[in-house]
mmCIF file of C-alpha atoms and ligand atoms in Angstrom:
data_model
loop_
_atom_site.group_PDB
_atom_site.id
_atom_site.type_symbol
_atom_site.label_atom_id
_atom_site.label_comp_id
_atom_site.label_asym_id
_atom_site.label_seq_id
_atom_site.Cartn_x
_atom_site.Cartn_y
_atom_site.Cartn_z
ATOM 1 C CA GLU A 5 30.035 33.595 -106.589
ATOM 2 C CA LYS A 6 26.887 35.438 -107.618
ATOM 3 C CA GLY A 7 26.498 36.448 -103.995
ATOM 4 C CA GLY A 8 23.004 35.023 -103.696
ATOM 5 C CA TYR A 9 21.723 36.691 -106.880
ATOM 6 C CA ASP A 10 20.329 34.680 -109.788
ATOM 7 C CA HIS A 11 22.541 36.446 -112.309
ATOM 8 C CA TYR A 12 25.758 38.426 -112.388
ATOM 9 C CA MET A 13 23.805 41.245 -114.000
ATOM 10 C CA LEU A 14 21.526 41.588 -110.988
ATOM 11 C CA LYS A 15 24.485 41.359 -108.630
ATOM 12 C CA GLU A 16 26.336 44.044 -110.556
ATOM 13 C CA ILE A 17 23.315 46.344 -110.645
ATOM 14 C CA HIS A 18 23.228 46.040 -106.863
ATOM 15 C CA GLU A 19 26.952 46.684 -106.560
ATOM 16 C CA GLN A 20 26.530 50.201 -107.905
ATOM 17 C CA PRO A 21 26.537 52.063 -104.579
ATOM 18 C CA THR A 22 29.822 50.361 -103.638
ATOM 19 C CA ALA A 23 31.323 50.845 -107.078
ATOM 20 C CA LEU A 24 30.415 54.530 -107.042
ATOM 21 C CA ARG A 25 31.948 55.030 -103.602
ATOM 22 C CA GLN A 26 35.155 53.387 -104.831
ATOM 23 C CA ALA A 27 35.226 55.694 -107.842
ATOM 24 C CA ILE A 28 35.076 58.860 -105.755
ATOM 25 C CA ALA A 29 37.229 57.682 -102.840
ATOM 26 C CA GLY A 30 40.148 60.076 -102.386
ATOM 27 C CA ARG A 31 39.073 62.029 -105.449
ATOM 28 C CA ILE A 32 36.366 64.066 -103.786
ATOM 29 C CA ASN A 33 37.411 64.971 -100.292
ATOM 30 C CA GLY A 34 34.616 67.304 -99.343
ATOM 31 C CA ILE A 35 32.110 69.518 -101.007
ATOM 32 C CA GLU A 36 34.321 72.587 -100.652
ATOM 33 C CA GLU A 37 37.474 70.973 -101.993
ATOM 34 C CA GLY A 38 38.509 70.595 -105.607
ATOM 35 C CA VAL A 39 38.488 67.173 -107.255
ATOM 36 C CA ASP A 40 41.782 65.281 -107.063
ATOM 37 C CA LEU A 41 42.458 63.023 -110.047
ATOM 38 C CA ALA A 42 45.991 62.317 -108.951
ATOM 39 C CA GLU A 43 46.862 59.887 -111.746
ATOM 40 C CA LEU A 44 46.285 62.427 -114.530
ATOM 41 C CA SER A 45 49.482 63.906 -115.879
ATOM 42 C CA LEU A 46 47.864 66.397 -118.255
ATOM 43 C CA SER A 47 49.562 69.722 -117.663
ATOM 44 C CA GLU A 48 47.717 72.826 -116.639
ATOM 45 C CA GLU A 49 48.970 74.501 -119.781
ATOM 46 C CA PHE A 50 47.627 71.741 -122.011
ATOM 47 C CA LEU A 51 44.217 71.671 -120.344
ATOM 48 C CA THR A 52 43.987 75.445 -120.590
ATOM 49 C CA THR A 53 44.885 75.611 -124.270
ATOM 50 C CA ILE A 54 42.829 72.746 -125.698
ATOM 51 C CA ASP A 55 39.836 73.778 -127.721
ATOM 52 C CA GLU A 56 38.235 70.386 -128.219
ATOM 53 C CA ILE A 57 37.740 67.136 -126.358
ATOM 54 C CA GLN A 58 36.777 64.240 -128.621
ATOM 55 C CA PHE A 59 35.247 61.171 -127.030
ATOM 56 C CA VAL A 60 35.428 57.807 -128.751
ATOM 57 C CA ALA A 61 33.704 54.657 -127.525
ATOM 58 C CA CYS A 62 31.216 51.910 -128.408
ATOM 59 C CA GLY A 63 27.906 50.707 -127.035
ATOM 60 C CA THR A 64 27.188 51.545 -123.427
ATOM 61 C CA SER A 65 30.493 53.369 -123.098
ATOM 62 C CA TYR A 66 29.421 55.559 -126.022
ATOM 63 C CA HIS A 67 26.266 56.462 -124.112
ATOM 64 C CA ALA A 68 28.382 57.390 -121.081
ATOM 65 C CA CYS A 69 30.352 59.711 -123.367
ATOM 66 C CA LEU A 70 27.161 61.399 -124.599
ATOM 67 C CA TYR A 71 26.338 62.195 -120.988
ATOM 68 C CA ALA A 72 29.879 63.372 -120.265
ATOM 69 C CA LYS A 73 29.981 65.620 -123.323
ATOM 70 C CA GLN A 74 27.092 67.628 -121.932
ATOM 71 C CA LEU A 75 28.753 67.919 -118.521
ATOM 72 C CA ILE A 76 32.035 69.051 -120.071
ATOM 73 C CA GLU A 77 30.307 71.719 -122.129
ATOM 74 C CA GLU A 78 28.202 72.831 -119.172
ATOM 75 C CA PHE A 79 31.023 73.076 -116.654
ATOM 76 C CA ALA A 80 34.213 73.608 -118.605
ATOM 77 C CA ASP A 81 32.903 75.644 -121.522
ATOM 78 C CA VAL A 82 35.033 73.694 -123.989
ATOM 79 C CA ARG A 83 33.752 72.030 -127.145
ATOM 80 C CA ALA A 84 33.220 68.310 -126.739
ATOM 81 C CA THR A 85 32.284 65.828 -129.445
ATOM 82 C CA VAL A 86 31.405 62.131 -129.289
ATOM 83 C CA GLU A 87 31.997 59.619 -132.042
ATOM 84 C CA PHE A 88 31.383 55.933 -132.404
ATOM 85 C CA ALA A 89 34.901 54.572 -132.251
ATOM 86 C CA SER A 90 34.226 52.497 -135.362
ATOM 87 C CA GLU A 91 33.388 55.685 -137.282
ATOM 88 C CA TYR A 92 36.222 57.829 -135.992
ATOM 89 C CA SER A 93 38.255 59.894 -138.368
ATOM 90 C CA ILE A 94 40.581 62.746 -137.469
ATOM 91 C CA GLY A 95 38.376 65.171 -139.370
ATOM 92 C CA SER A 96 39.501 68.478 -140.728
ATOM 93 C CA GLY A 97 40.350 71.791 -139.189
ATOM 94 C CA ARG A 98 41.698 70.409 -135.949
ATOM 95 C CA ASP A 99 44.955 71.396 -134.326
ATOM 96 C CA PRO A 100 46.421 68.179 -132.842
ATOM 97 C CA GLU A 101 48.142 70.227 -130.160
ATOM 98 C CA ARG A 102 44.835 71.650 -128.992
ATOM 99 C CA THR A 103 42.827 68.445 -129.094
ATOM 100 C CA LEU A 104 42.430 65.731 -126.515
ATOM 101 C CA VAL A 105 40.973 62.376 -127.483
ATOM 102 C CA VAL A 106 39.336 60.467 -124.641
ATOM 103 C CA GLY A 107 38.663 56.761 -125.204
ATOM 104 C CA VAL A 108 36.162 55.177 -122.842
ATOM 105 C CA SER A 109 36.052 51.394 -122.507
ATOM 106 C CA GLN A 110 35.110 49.107 -119.657
ATOM 107 C CA SER A 111 37.336 46.315 -120.919
ATOM 108 C CA GLY A 112 40.083 48.479 -122.352
ATOM 109 C CA GLU A 113 40.311 45.902 -125.148
ATOM 110 C CA THR A 114 37.593 46.940 -127.619
ATOM 111 C CA ALA A 115 39.227 46.843 -131.053
ATOM 112 C CA ASP A 116 37.289 49.766 -132.518
ATOM 113 C CA THR A 117 38.158 52.027 -129.614
ATOM 114 C CA LEU A 118 41.829 51.047 -129.637
ATOM 115 C CA ARG A 119 41.966 51.708 -133.359
ATOM 116 C CA ALA A 120 40.530 55.217 -132.948
ATOM 117 C CA LEU A 121 42.997 56.027 -130.186
ATOM 118 C CA ARG A 122 45.901 54.779 -132.307
ATOM 119 C CA MET A 123 44.768 56.958 -135.212
ATOM 120 C CA ALA A 124 44.753 60.000 -132.947
ATOM 121 C CA HIS A 125 48.114 59.108 -131.466
ATOM 122 C CA ARG A 126 49.636 58.766 -134.927
ATOM 123 C CA VAL A 127 48.881 62.393 -135.782
ATOM 124 C CA GLY A 128 50.222 63.647 -132.481
ATOM 125 C CA ILE A 129 46.983 64.024 -130.515
ATOM 126 C CA ARG A 130 47.217 63.323 -126.796
ATOM 127 C CA THR A 131 45.087 60.399 -125.643
ATOM 128 C CA LEU A 132 43.398 59.619 -122.373
ATOM 129 C CA GLY A 133 41.921 56.190 -121.663
ATOM 130 C CA VAL A 134 39.079 55.845 -119.168
ATOM 131 C CA THR A 135 38.723 52.182 -118.286
ATOM 132 C CA ASN A 136 37.821 49.663 -115.633
ATOM 133 C CA THR A 137 40.726 47.389 -116.429
ATOM 134 C CA VAL A 138 44.155 48.010 -114.968
ATOM 135 C CA GLY A 139 46.892 46.861 -117.325
ATOM 136 C CA SER A 140 44.531 46.706 -120.321
ATOM 137 C CA THR A 141 45.783 47.557 -123.802
ATOM 138 C CA MET A 142 44.002 50.900 -123.573
ATOM 139 C CA ALA A 143 45.610 51.759 -120.253
ATOM 140 C CA ARG A 144 49.044 50.828 -121.573
ATOM 141 C CA GLU A 145 48.810 52.602 -124.905
ATOM 142 C CA CYS A 146 47.221 55.910 -123.926
ATOM 143 C CA ASP A 147 49.250 58.862 -122.723
ATOM 144 C CA ASP A 148 47.093 58.896 -119.598
ATOM 145 C CA ALA A 149 44.756 56.418 -117.958
ATOM 146 C CA LEU A 150 41.954 57.091 -115.544
ATOM 147 C CA TYR A 151 40.416 54.124 -113.755
ATOM 148 C CA ILE A 152 36.762 53.850 -112.899
ATOM 149 C CA ARG A 153 37.380 51.265 -110.126
ATOM 150 C CA ALA A 154 34.036 49.497 -110.534
ATOM 151 C CA GLY A 155 35.449 46.040 -109.839
ATOM 152 C CA PRO A 156 35.074 43.107 -112.265
ATOM 153 C CA GLU A 157 31.952 43.082 -114.425
ATOM 154 C CA ILE A 158 31.045 39.612 -115.629
ATOM 155 C CA GLY A 159 27.530 39.979 -117.043
ATOM 156 C CA VAL A 160 27.761 40.758 -120.747
ATOM 157 C CA ALA A 161 25.415 43.721 -120.324
ATOM 158 C CA ALA A 162 27.339 46.648 -118.870
ATOM 159 C CA THR A 163 25.572 48.065 -115.813
ATOM 160 C CA LYS A 164 27.644 49.296 -112.901
ATOM 161 C CA THR A 165 30.427 50.402 -115.208
ATOM 162 C CA PHE A 166 28.101 52.822 -117.033
ATOM 163 C CA ALA A 167 27.400 54.697 -113.799
ATOM 164 C CA SER A 168 31.057 54.645 -112.782
ATOM 165 C CA GLN A 169 32.207 55.895 -116.188
ATOM 166 C CA ILE A 170 29.840 58.830 -115.974
ATOM 167 C CA ILE A 171 30.896 59.919 -112.525
ATOM 168 C CA VAL A 172 34.593 59.623 -113.305
ATOM 169 C CA LEU A 173 33.952 61.722 -116.410
ATOM 170 C CA ALA A 174 31.972 64.177 -114.251
ATOM 171 C CA MET A 175 35.012 64.516 -111.999
ATOM 172 C CA PHE A 176 37.131 64.978 -115.104
ATOM 173 C CA ALA A 177 34.775 67.759 -116.240
ATOM 174 C CA LEU A 178 35.211 69.468 -112.876
ATOM 175 C CA THR A 179 38.990 69.156 -113.157
ATOM 176 C CA VAL A 180 39.064 70.641 -116.652
ATOM 177 C CA ALA A 181 36.725 73.452 -115.616
ATOM 178 C CA GLU A 182 38.737 74.287 -112.514
ATOM 179 C CA THR A 183 42.058 74.207 -114.342
ATOM 180 C CA ARG A 184 40.734 76.553 -116.993
ATOM 181 C CA GLY A 185 39.346 78.906 -114.350
ATOM 182 C CA GLU A 186 35.836 78.376 -115.647
ATOM 183 C CA LEU A 187 34.254 76.549 -112.735
ATOM 184 C CA ASP A 188 31.338 78.372 -111.202
ATOM 185 C CA VAL A 189 31.817 77.981 -107.434
ATOM 186 C CA ALA A 190 28.200 77.173 -106.584
ATOM 187 C CA ALA A 191 27.765 74.822 -109.550
ATOM 188 C CA GLY A 192 30.966 72.967 -108.657
ATOM 189 C CA ARG A 193 29.877 72.605 -105.058
ATOM 190 C CA GLU A 194 26.502 71.269 -106.139
ATOM 191 C CA LEU A 195 27.944 68.673 -108.484
ATOM 192 C CA ARG A 196 30.403 67.478 -105.809
ATOM 193 C CA ARG A 197 27.541 67.200 -103.344
ATOM 194 C CA ASN A 198 25.452 65.289 -105.870
ATOM 195 C CA LEU A 199 28.356 62.948 -106.558
ATOM 196 C CA GLN A 200 28.685 62.233 -102.856
ATOM 197 C CA ASP A 201 24.945 61.637 -102.515
ATOM 198 C CA LEU A 202 24.649 59.461 -105.614
ATOM 199 C CA PRO A 203 25.396 56.066 -103.978
ATOM 200 C CA GLY A 204 22.581 56.635 -101.466
ATOM 201 C CA ALA A 205 20.174 57.708 -104.186
ATOM 202 C CA VAL A 206 21.000 54.616 -106.246
ATOM 203 C CA GLN A 207 20.423 52.480 -103.159
ATOM 204 C CA SER A 208 16.965 53.974 -102.759
ATOM 205 C CA VAL A 209 16.117 52.722 -106.262
ATOM 206 C CA LEU A 210 17.583 49.271 -105.577
ATOM 207 C CA ASN A 211 15.372 49.036 -102.515
ATOM 208 C CA GLN A 212 12.366 49.162 -104.861
ATOM 209 C CA ASN A 213 13.449 46.073 -106.773
ATOM 210 C CA ASP A 214 10.233 44.188 -105.957
ATOM 211 C CA GLU A 215 7.967 46.983 -107.219
ATOM 212 C CA ILE A 216 10.023 47.372 -110.389
ATOM 213 C CA LYS A 217 9.815 43.613 -110.968
ATOM 214 C CA GLU A 218 6.047 43.740 -110.683
ATOM 215 C CA ILE A 219 5.776 46.557 -113.237
ATOM 216 C CA ALA A 220 8.275 44.909 -115.600
ATOM 217 C CA GLU A 221 6.249 41.698 -115.547
ATOM 218 C CA ALA A 222 3.018 43.610 -116.120
ATOM 219 C CA TYR A 223 4.403 45.264 -119.272
ATOM 220 C CA ALA A 224 6.708 42.498 -120.503
ATOM 221 C CA ASP A 225 4.412 41.536 -123.379
ATOM 222 C CA GLY A 226 4.693 44.900 -125.090
ATOM 223 C CA GLU A 227 5.246 44.668 -128.863
ATOM 224 C CA ALA A 228 8.052 47.185 -128.636
ATOM 225 C CA PHE A 229 9.405 49.554 -126.018
ATOM 226 C CA PHE A 230 10.314 53.191 -126.523
ATOM 227 C CA PHE A 231 12.497 55.283 -124.264
ATOM 228 C CA ILE A 232 12.450 59.061 -124.411
ATOM 229 C CA GLY A 233 14.252 61.904 -122.683
ATOM 230 C CA ARG A 234 15.883 65.185 -123.611
ATOM 231 C CA ARG A 235 19.396 66.544 -122.960
ATOM 232 C CA LEU A 236 20.970 64.296 -120.302
ATOM 233 C CA GLY A 237 17.909 62.069 -120.639
ATOM 234 C CA GLY A 238 18.865 61.335 -124.253
ATOM 235 C CA PRO A 239 21.840 59.077 -123.537
ATOM 236 C CA VAL A 240 19.914 57.398 -120.728
ATOM 237 C CA SER A 241 17.057 56.651 -123.160
ATOM 238 C CA LEU A 242 19.530 55.080 -125.551
ATOM 239 C CA GLU A 243 21.063 53.075 -122.752
ATOM 240 C CA GLY A 244 17.689 51.913 -121.402
ATOM 241 C CA ALA A 245 16.745 50.632 -124.854
ATOM 242 C CA LEU A 246 20.110 48.973 -125.456
ATOM 243 C CA LYS A 247 19.921 47.114 -122.146
ATOM 244 C CA LEU A 248 16.409 45.880 -122.830
ATOM 245 C CA LYS A 249 17.055 44.712 -126.386
ATOM 246 C CA GLU A 250 20.323 42.975 -125.489
ATOM 247 C CA ILE A 251 18.945 40.796 -122.768
ATOM 248 C CA SER A 252 15.221 40.420 -123.571
ATOM 249 C CA TYR A 253 15.509 40.332 -127.417
ATOM 250 C CA ASP A 254 12.529 42.663 -127.555
ATOM 251 C CA HIS A 255 12.380 45.555 -129.972
ATOM 252 C CA ALA A 256 13.440 48.623 -128.027
ATOM 253 C CA GLU A 257 14.417 52.079 -129.223
ATOM 254 C CA GLY A 258 15.581 55.146 -127.406
ATOM 255 C CA PHE A 259 15.755 58.648 -128.762
ATOM 256 C CA PRO A 260 15.747 62.281 -127.793
ATOM 257 C CA ALA A 261 12.084 62.960 -127.000
ATOM 258 C CA GLY A 262 11.778 65.718 -129.594
ATOM 259 C CA GLU A 263 12.555 63.258 -132.381
ATOM 260 C CA LEU A 264 9.471 61.205 -131.612
ATOM 261 C CA LYS A 265 7.194 63.213 -133.870
ATOM 262 C CA HIS A 266 9.684 63.069 -136.733
ATOM 263 C CA GLY A 267 9.078 59.399 -137.425
ATOM 264 C CA PRO A 268 9.022 56.943 -134.535
ATOM 265 C CA LEU A 269 5.551 58.120 -133.500
ATOM 266 C CA ALA A 270 4.229 56.020 -136.390
ATOM 267 C CA LEU A 271 5.174 52.924 -134.365
ATOM 268 C CA VAL A 272 3.435 53.968 -131.164
ATOM 269 C CA THR A 273 0.261 52.029 -130.286
ATOM 270 C CA GLU A 274 -1.541 50.714 -127.221
ATOM 271 C CA GLU A 275 0.881 47.788 -127.325
ATOM 272 C CA THR A 276 4.088 49.812 -127.063
ATOM 273 C CA PRO A 277 4.975 50.999 -123.567
ATOM 274 C CA VAL A 278 6.888 54.279 -123.481
ATOM 275 C CA LEU A 279 9.403 54.929 -120.723
ATOM 276 C CA ALA A 280 9.889 58.655 -120.216
ATOM 277 C CA ILE A 281 12.637 60.371 -118.250
ATOM 278 C CA LEU A 282 11.388 63.491 -116.502
ATOM 279 C CA THR A 283 14.096 64.813 -114.219
ATOM 280 C CA ASP A 284 16.407 67.781 -113.835
ATOM 281 C CA GLY A 285 18.763 68.128 -116.761
ATOM 282 C CA THR A 286 16.279 66.615 -119.227
ATOM 283 C CA ARG A 287 13.971 69.542 -120.036
ATOM 284 C CA PRO A 288 11.049 67.652 -118.483
ATOM 285 C CA GLU A 289 8.446 70.316 -119.235
ATOM 286 C CA GLU A 290 8.969 69.837 -122.954
ATOM 287 C CA THR A 291 9.182 66.066 -122.690
ATOM 288 C CA ARG A 292 5.750 66.141 -121.124
ATOM 289 C CA ASN A 293 4.355 67.293 -124.459
ATOM 290 C CA ASN A 294 5.852 64.204 -126.047
ATOM 291 C CA VAL A 295 4.312 62.085 -123.315
ATOM 292 C CA LYS A 296 0.922 63.560 -124.228
ATOM 293 C CA GLU A 297 1.540 62.693 -127.884
ATOM 294 C CA VAL A 298 2.053 59.023 -127.096
ATOM 295 C CA GLN A 299 -0.824 58.956 -124.639
ATOM 296 C CA ALA A 300 -3.090 60.271 -127.389
ATOM 297 C CA ARG A 301 -2.196 57.078 -129.302
ATOM 298 C CA GLY A 302 -3.066 54.961 -126.298
ATOM 299 C CA ALA A 303 0.469 53.982 -125.307
ATOM 300 C CA PRO A 304 1.014 53.197 -121.639
ATOM 301 C CA VAL A 305 3.549 55.550 -120.079
ATOM 302 C CA ILE A 306 6.034 54.595 -117.393
ATOM 303 C CA ALA A 307 7.474 57.838 -116.086
ATOM 304 C CA ILE A 308 10.756 58.009 -114.236
ATOM 305 C CA ALA A 309 10.155 61.357 -112.636
ATOM 306 C CA ALA A 310 11.719 63.727 -110.160
ATOM 307 C CA ASP A 311 9.552 65.587 -107.702
ATOM 308 C CA GLY A 312 7.463 68.187 -109.468
ATOM 309 C CA TYR A 313 7.304 66.298 -112.753
ATOM 310 C CA GLN A 314 4.776 63.683 -111.759
ATOM 311 C CA GLY A 315 1.491 63.668 -113.573
ATOM 312 C CA ASP A 316 -1.030 61.560 -115.349
ATOM 313 C CA HIS A 317 1.084 58.435 -116.020
ATOM 314 C CA ASP A 318 0.224 54.744 -115.871
ATOM 315 C CA VAL A 319 3.230 54.113 -113.677
ATOM 316 C CA GLU A 320 5.498 56.523 -111.870
ATOM 317 C CA PHE A 321 8.891 55.862 -110.380
ATOM 318 C CA GLU A 322 10.377 58.572 -108.233
ATOM 319 C CA VAL A 323 13.850 60.022 -108.614
ATOM 320 C CA PRO A 324 15.305 61.820 -105.572
ATOM 321 C CA ASP A 325 16.603 65.371 -105.873
ATOM 322 C CA LEU A 326 20.111 65.090 -107.340
ATOM 323 C CA GLY A 327 20.552 67.823 -109.940
ATOM 324 C CA LEU A 328 22.391 66.796 -113.085
ATOM 325 C CA LEU A 329 22.880 63.252 -111.800
ATOM 326 C CA GLU A 330 19.136 62.557 -111.671
ATOM 327 C CA PRO A 331 19.122 60.940 -115.145
ATOM 328 C CA LEU A 332 21.825 58.558 -113.924
ATOM 329 C CA VAL A 333 19.589 57.535 -111.026
ATOM 330 C CA ALA A 334 16.699 57.119 -113.476
ATOM 331 C CA ASN A 335 18.904 54.699 -115.395
ATOM 332 C CA VAL A 336 18.952 52.292 -112.455
ATOM 333 C CA TYR A 337 15.173 51.881 -112.796
ATOM 334 C CA LEU A 338 15.697 51.102 -116.470
ATOM 335 C CA GLN A 339 18.378 48.516 -115.677
ATOM 336 C CA LEU A 340 16.081 46.694 -113.281
ATOM 337 C CA PHE A 341 13.154 47.008 -115.685
ATOM 338 C CA ALA A 342 15.213 45.387 -118.465
ATOM 339 C CA TYR A 343 16.458 42.679 -116.137
ATOM 340 C CA HIS A 344 13.002 41.689 -114.937
ATOM 341 C CA VAL A 345 11.446 41.764 -118.414
ATOM 342 C CA ALA A 346 14.211 39.455 -119.653
ATOM 343 C CA ASN A 347 14.067 37.229 -116.606
ATOM 344 C CA SER A 348 10.309 36.781 -116.898
ATOM 345 C CA LYS A 349 10.990 35.418 -120.396
ATOM 346 C CA GLY A 350 13.699 33.056 -119.189
ATOM 347 C CA ARG A 351 16.452 34.684 -121.249
ATOM 348 C CA ALA A 352 20.159 33.910 -120.859
ATOM 349 C CA ILE A 353 20.717 37.226 -119.151
ATOM 350 C CA ASP A 354 24.428 36.976 -118.404
ATOM 351 C CA LYS A 355 25.275 35.627 -121.839
ATOM 352 C CA PRO A 356 22.787 36.918 -124.395
ATOM 353 C CA ARG A 357 22.813 35.227 -127.793
ATOM 354 C CA ASN A 358 25.321 36.566 -130.341
ATOM 355 C CA LEU A 359 27.082 38.880 -127.876
ATOM 356 C CA ALA A 360 30.494 38.851 -126.221
ATOM 357 C CA LYS A 361 31.707 40.799 -123.210
ATOM 358 C CA SER A 362 34.695 42.175 -125.013
ATOM 359 C CA VAL A 363 34.675 42.788 -128.756
ATOM 360 C CA THR A 364 38.231 42.417 -129.964
ATOM 361 C CA VAL A 365 37.571 42.496 -133.703
ATOM 362 C CA GLU A 366 36.810 45.598 -135.768
HETATM 363 C C1 F6R G 419 26.250 46.819 -123.626
HETATM 364 C C2 F6R G 419 27.640 46.433 -123.756
HETATM 365 C C3 F6R G 419 28.409 46.845 -124.984
HETATM 366 C C4 F6R G 419 29.724 47.473 -124.559
HETATM 367 C C5 F6R G 419 30.623 47.782 -125.780
HETATM 368 C C6 F6R G 419 31.885 48.510 -125.387
HETATM 369 O O1 F6R G 419 25.694 46.316 -122.471
HETATM 370 O O2 F6R G 419 28.178 45.828 -122.880
HETATM 371 O O3 F6R G 419 27.664 47.731 -125.770
HETATM 372 O O4 F6R G 419 29.453 48.640 -123.836
HETATM 373 O O5 F6R G 419 30.936 46.586 -126.435
HETATM 374 O O6 F6R G 419 32.643 47.750 -124.498
HETATM 375 P P1 F6R G 419 33.834 48.400 -123.702
HETATM 376 O O7 F6R G 419 33.258 49.400 -122.760
HETATM 377 O O8 F6R G 419 34.513 47.262 -122.994
HETATM 378 O O9 F6R G 419 34.725 49.058 -124.718
#
């Protein structure tokens, strides 16, 4: 049932190319053609008049929303906000008619996320649920549902669904941008091409599993692990740290690289490996300064770097040229890093202590 893998998590990490292909099948039909999200019933008029998209989610799905927010603002030129579902409030100064709330949930059953969507619904805001689970409470209750088609995810740690959520939200960003007449032709073409090339790029990372395992084992005894990246690298840093702490029980923190010097730097020593994301979409030139700051304190640096951003790092993993999806490819290295650190410690990877796959209490 685990298809020859030791854990569901490892199997699901390896299923990403397939999951991603399923997510774009029939939705992107060529680089020159617009995205087709046939199941969306949001009218052209509604999409053109909204002035805010509010994302609500928890955990890994929240990180996917942080990525999506930046894509929406970049492509569709409409304000996007992200809130922890458990902290959601309608807020002030919003016109319900011009707001769309997007809930993102793998399971479609997370109590906090359902609660936020119900609050929005109650005041007349339209809701869209982005989920992996057909027939879930989220899919049934929202005005619209968009499926990520990743297939069942059994490991408690979300892996393939993170990637699938982001690309479905990227296609949603393209749809909103196109409908509003704001899509730059060349930028749209490039994102569609990157989406089509993503499964192959992810596969190229998976093919390096043995090398990643070796590095993970070499650094597994770190006292703590820090993950840094800017812009689109920010959510990936958070996600890299979440994955590692969940399954290895090690202290891991992710943050936007610029925040390092405002506090966390006090924790950096020779015993705290720093994983840095240096790709397109993450302002790598500036992040390099932060890398130098941690190197000055003796911290080993594992760089996940696109061509041109390599440098003086203890370890370097290479990210192929993929524009704004490069941070998503970088994330696959972080997933495998977390897995192998945890596995070298004999952790219960598919069922970490204290955690459940679907959190149905607030
Ligand atoms: C992390 C993880 C959790 C979930 C969160 C939301 O690996 O699995 O953080 O992402 O509980 O779950 P869904 O997406 O089902 O709402």
